[in-house]
Structures are given as C-alpha cells and as structure tokens.
Amino acid sequence: MIPLPIDDQQKAELVAYLPQEYAQSPRLDAWILGASHHVGACYFKKAYVYALSLMVAHIAALEARGSDGEAGAIASKREGDIAVSFGSTKSEGDDGWLSSTSFGQQFLLLKKQYSPRPQVTGGIPLRGFCGGHPIR
C-alpha cells in the first residue's frame, strides 16, 4: 500500500472539509493519492489541506457522475426518464476540467489567491521556489 502524502492529523482536517458521503467512502485514500498529484504543499502553504480537500471532492464528484467518462459542467437535468447533459470545458484552458464542479471552481479561486505575484525588483523571487524547484 502506498503511504498517503498527509499525516493522520491532516487527514482528519481534510475529512472535516468533505461532504459526508465522500468522507466515508472506501475510495477516500485513492482520491487523496490522486488529488495529491494536482496540489502542491509548497504552493498552497497553510491552505494545503483545504486545497487538497477541494481536489479530492472534485475528483469524487466527477467519479460519482458515472463510469461512462462524462465530464464537464452539468448543462441540464431532467427527472422523468432521467436525462443529464454536460457542457464543454475545453475553451477554458488547462484548468477547464476544474470548472465542471463547484469544488473545482473553489479550487481555482484558491489557486488564484495563492498564485505568485510579479516582483518589483526584477530579482529572482526566492519565495517562489520550493525545494529548489519553481512553484507551479
């Protein structure tokens, strides 16, 4: 078994942010592992666990939509004879897939809040590096 990228205290915090059906899922550890490939602790600093929880919820929500691979924002729903259609996210750049759930949209807002700002001095922004690698 692959160890989780967070400790027990961080996992408890992450679970507290999640909707109950996701927090209690047997797939939770798999979602955390998958989400950890999209969320950097150095980038989000104090908000890392919250950002990770948003990505976990986003992945879980996409998975809950079904196994047919449908993605995108839900464009319409119907109850009688069940019909759901999804909108396209291709025009929204590399982060377009995140706009398909409210959790992904919240993640994008948080990501924007934590994005590195331009430096006035023109020097190398050392705080923009984590472990010797540029923060992305």
Short mmCIF file of C-alpha atoms in Angstrom, two decimals:
data_model
loop_
_atom_site.label_atom_id
_atom_site.label_comp_id
_atom_site.label_asym_id
_atom_site.label_seq_id
_atom_site.Cartn_x
_atom_site.Cartn_y
_atom_site.Cartn_z
CA MET A 1 0.00 0.00 0.00
CA ILE A 2 1.29 3.45 -0.93
CA PRO A 3 1.52 5.86 2.03
CA LEU A 4 -0.68 8.94 1.94
CA PRO A 5 1.01 12.33 1.36
CA ILE A 6 -0.55 13.65 4.58
CA ASP A 7 -0.35 12.62 8.23
CA ASP A 8 -3.28 11.50 10.40
CA GLN A 9 -3.96 15.00 11.75
CA GLN A 10 -4.04 16.46 8.23
CA LYS A 11 -6.30 13.63 7.08
CA ALA A 12 -8.74 14.39 9.92
CA GLU A 13 -8.75 18.06 8.85
CA LEU A 14 -9.28 17.08 5.20
CA VAL A 15 -12.18 14.76 6.12
CA ALA A 16 -13.82 17.60 8.06
CA TYR A 17 -13.98 19.69 4.86
CA LEU A 18 -15.59 16.92 2.78
CA PRO A 19 -19.26 16.12 2.28
CA GLN A 20 -20.14 13.12 4.44
CA GLU A 21 -20.64 10.71 1.54
CA TYR A 22 -17.10 11.39 0.30
CA ALA A 23 -15.52 11.36 3.78
CA GLN A 24 -16.95 7.91 4.49
CA SER A 25 -16.17 6.38 1.10
CA PRO A 26 -13.86 3.37 0.90
CA ARG A 27 -12.28 5.21 -2.06
CA LEU A 28 -11.12 8.15 0.09
CA ASP A 29 -7.44 7.15 0.26
CA ALA A 30 -7.34 6.61 -3.52
CA TRP A 31 -8.88 10.05 -4.08
CA ILE A 32 -6.33 11.62 -1.72
CA LEU A 33 -3.45 9.97 -3.58
CA GLY A 34 -4.82 11.06 -6.95
CA ALA A 35 -5.53 14.58 -5.78
CA SER A 36 -2.04 14.93 -4.34
CA HIS A 37 -0.64 14.88 -7.88
CA HIS A 38 -2.56 18.10 -8.62
CA VAL A 39 -1.97 20.01 -5.38
CA GLY A 40 1.39 21.22 -4.07
CA ALA A 41 2.06 21.83 -0.37
CA CYS A 42 4.68 24.46 -1.24
CA TYR A 43 2.26 26.34 -3.46
CA PHE A 44 -0.68 26.44 -1.03
CA LYS A 45 1.33 26.59 2.19
CA LYS A 46 -1.15 26.87 5.12
CA ALA A 47 -4.10 26.17 2.81
CA TYR A 48 -2.62 22.89 1.50
CA VAL A 49 -5.03 20.56 3.29
CA TYR A 50 -8.01 22.70 2.30
CA ALA A 51 -6.84 22.79 -1.34
CA LEU A 52 -6.27 19.03 -1.26
CA SER A 53 -9.77 18.51 0.15
CA LEU A 54 -11.28 20.57 -2.69
CA MET A 55 -9.42 18.46 -5.25
CA VAL A 56 -10.49 15.23 -3.50
CA ALA A 57 -14.12 16.39 -3.54
CA HIS A 58 -13.81 17.41 -7.20
CA ILE A 59 -12.45 14.00 -8.19
CA ALA A 60 -15.08 12.23 -6.09
CA ALA A 61 -17.88 14.31 -7.63
CA LEU A 62 -16.68 13.51 -11.15
CA GLU A 63 -16.49 9.83 -10.27
CA ALA A 64 -20.00 9.94 -8.77
CA ARG A 65 -21.39 11.16 -12.10
CA GLY A 66 -20.86 7.73 -13.54
CA SER A 67 -18.35 5.41 -15.05
CA ASP A 68 -19.01 6.41 -18.65
CA GLY A 69 -16.35 9.13 -18.55
CA GLU A 70 -18.77 12.04 -18.88
CA ALA A 71 -17.34 15.30 -17.61
CA GLY A 72 -18.00 18.98 -17.78
CA ALA A 73 -20.44 21.22 -16.03
CA ILE A 74 -23.96 19.84 -15.90
CA ALA A 75 -25.81 21.85 -18.52
CA SER A 76 -29.27 20.36 -17.92
CA LYS A 77 -31.08 17.75 -15.84
CA ARG A 78 -34.44 16.05 -16.08
CA GLU A 79 -36.06 13.64 -13.65
CA GLY A 80 -38.73 11.92 -15.72
CA ASP A 81 -36.90 9.28 -17.76
CA ILE A 82 -33.64 10.64 -16.34
CA ALA A 83 -31.58 12.82 -18.66
CA VAL A 84 -28.38 14.70 -17.87
CA SER A 85 -26.28 16.66 -20.33
CA PHE A 86 -22.82 18.06 -19.77
CA GLY A 87 -21.32 21.27 -21.10
CA SER A 88 -17.86 21.54 -22.60
CA THR A 89 -14.88 22.85 -20.64
CA LYS A 90 -12.36 22.79 -23.49
CA SER A 91 -12.43 26.54 -24.06
CA GLU A 92 -11.26 27.26 -20.53
CA GLY A 93 -7.61 26.27 -20.91
CA ASP A 94 -5.67 23.75 -18.90
CA ASP A 95 -7.82 24.24 -15.79
CA GLY A 96 -11.12 23.86 -17.64
CA TRP A 97 -11.83 20.44 -16.18
CA LEU A 98 -11.94 22.03 -12.74
CA SER A 99 -14.88 24.24 -13.64
CA SER A 100 -17.11 21.19 -14.01
CA THR A 101 -17.84 21.00 -10.25
CA SER A 102 -18.35 23.58 -7.53
CA PHE A 103 -15.38 22.06 -5.69
CA GLY A 104 -13.14 22.58 -8.72
CA GLN A 105 -14.37 26.15 -9.06
CA GLN A 106 -13.49 26.81 -5.41
CA PHE A 107 -10.07 25.24 -6.01
CA LEU A 108 -9.48 27.61 -8.95
CA LEU A 109 -10.34 30.62 -6.77
CA LEU A 110 -7.96 29.42 -4.06
CA LYS A 111 -5.26 28.76 -6.65
CA LYS A 112 -5.66 32.30 -7.98
CA GLN A 113 -5.36 33.69 -4.45
CA TYR A 114 -2.09 31.83 -3.89
CA SER A 115 -0.55 32.46 -7.32
CA PRO A 116 2.89 34.10 -7.24
CA ARG A 117 2.79 37.86 -7.79
CA PRO A 118 5.23 39.70 -10.09
CA GLN A 119 8.36 41.02 -8.38
CA VAL A 120 9.04 44.77 -8.48
CA THR A 121 12.81 44.44 -8.04
CA GLY A 122 13.32 42.22 -11.07
CA GLY A 123 15.32 39.79 -8.95
CA ILE A 124 14.69 36.09 -8.60
CA PRO A 125 11.67 35.65 -6.34
CA LEU A 126 13.18 33.16 -3.88
CA ARG A 127 9.92 32.73 -2.04
CA GLY A 128 8.56 31.38 -5.32
CA PHE A 129 10.78 28.33 -5.04
CA CYS A 130 10.14 25.25 -3.01
CA GLY A 131 12.81 22.64 -2.58
CA GLY A 132 14.84 24.28 -5.34
CA HIS A 133 12.04 23.98 -7.90
CA PRO A 134 9.80 26.79 -9.16
CA ILE A 135 6.27 26.69 -7.75
CA ARG A 136 3.70 26.00 -10.42
#
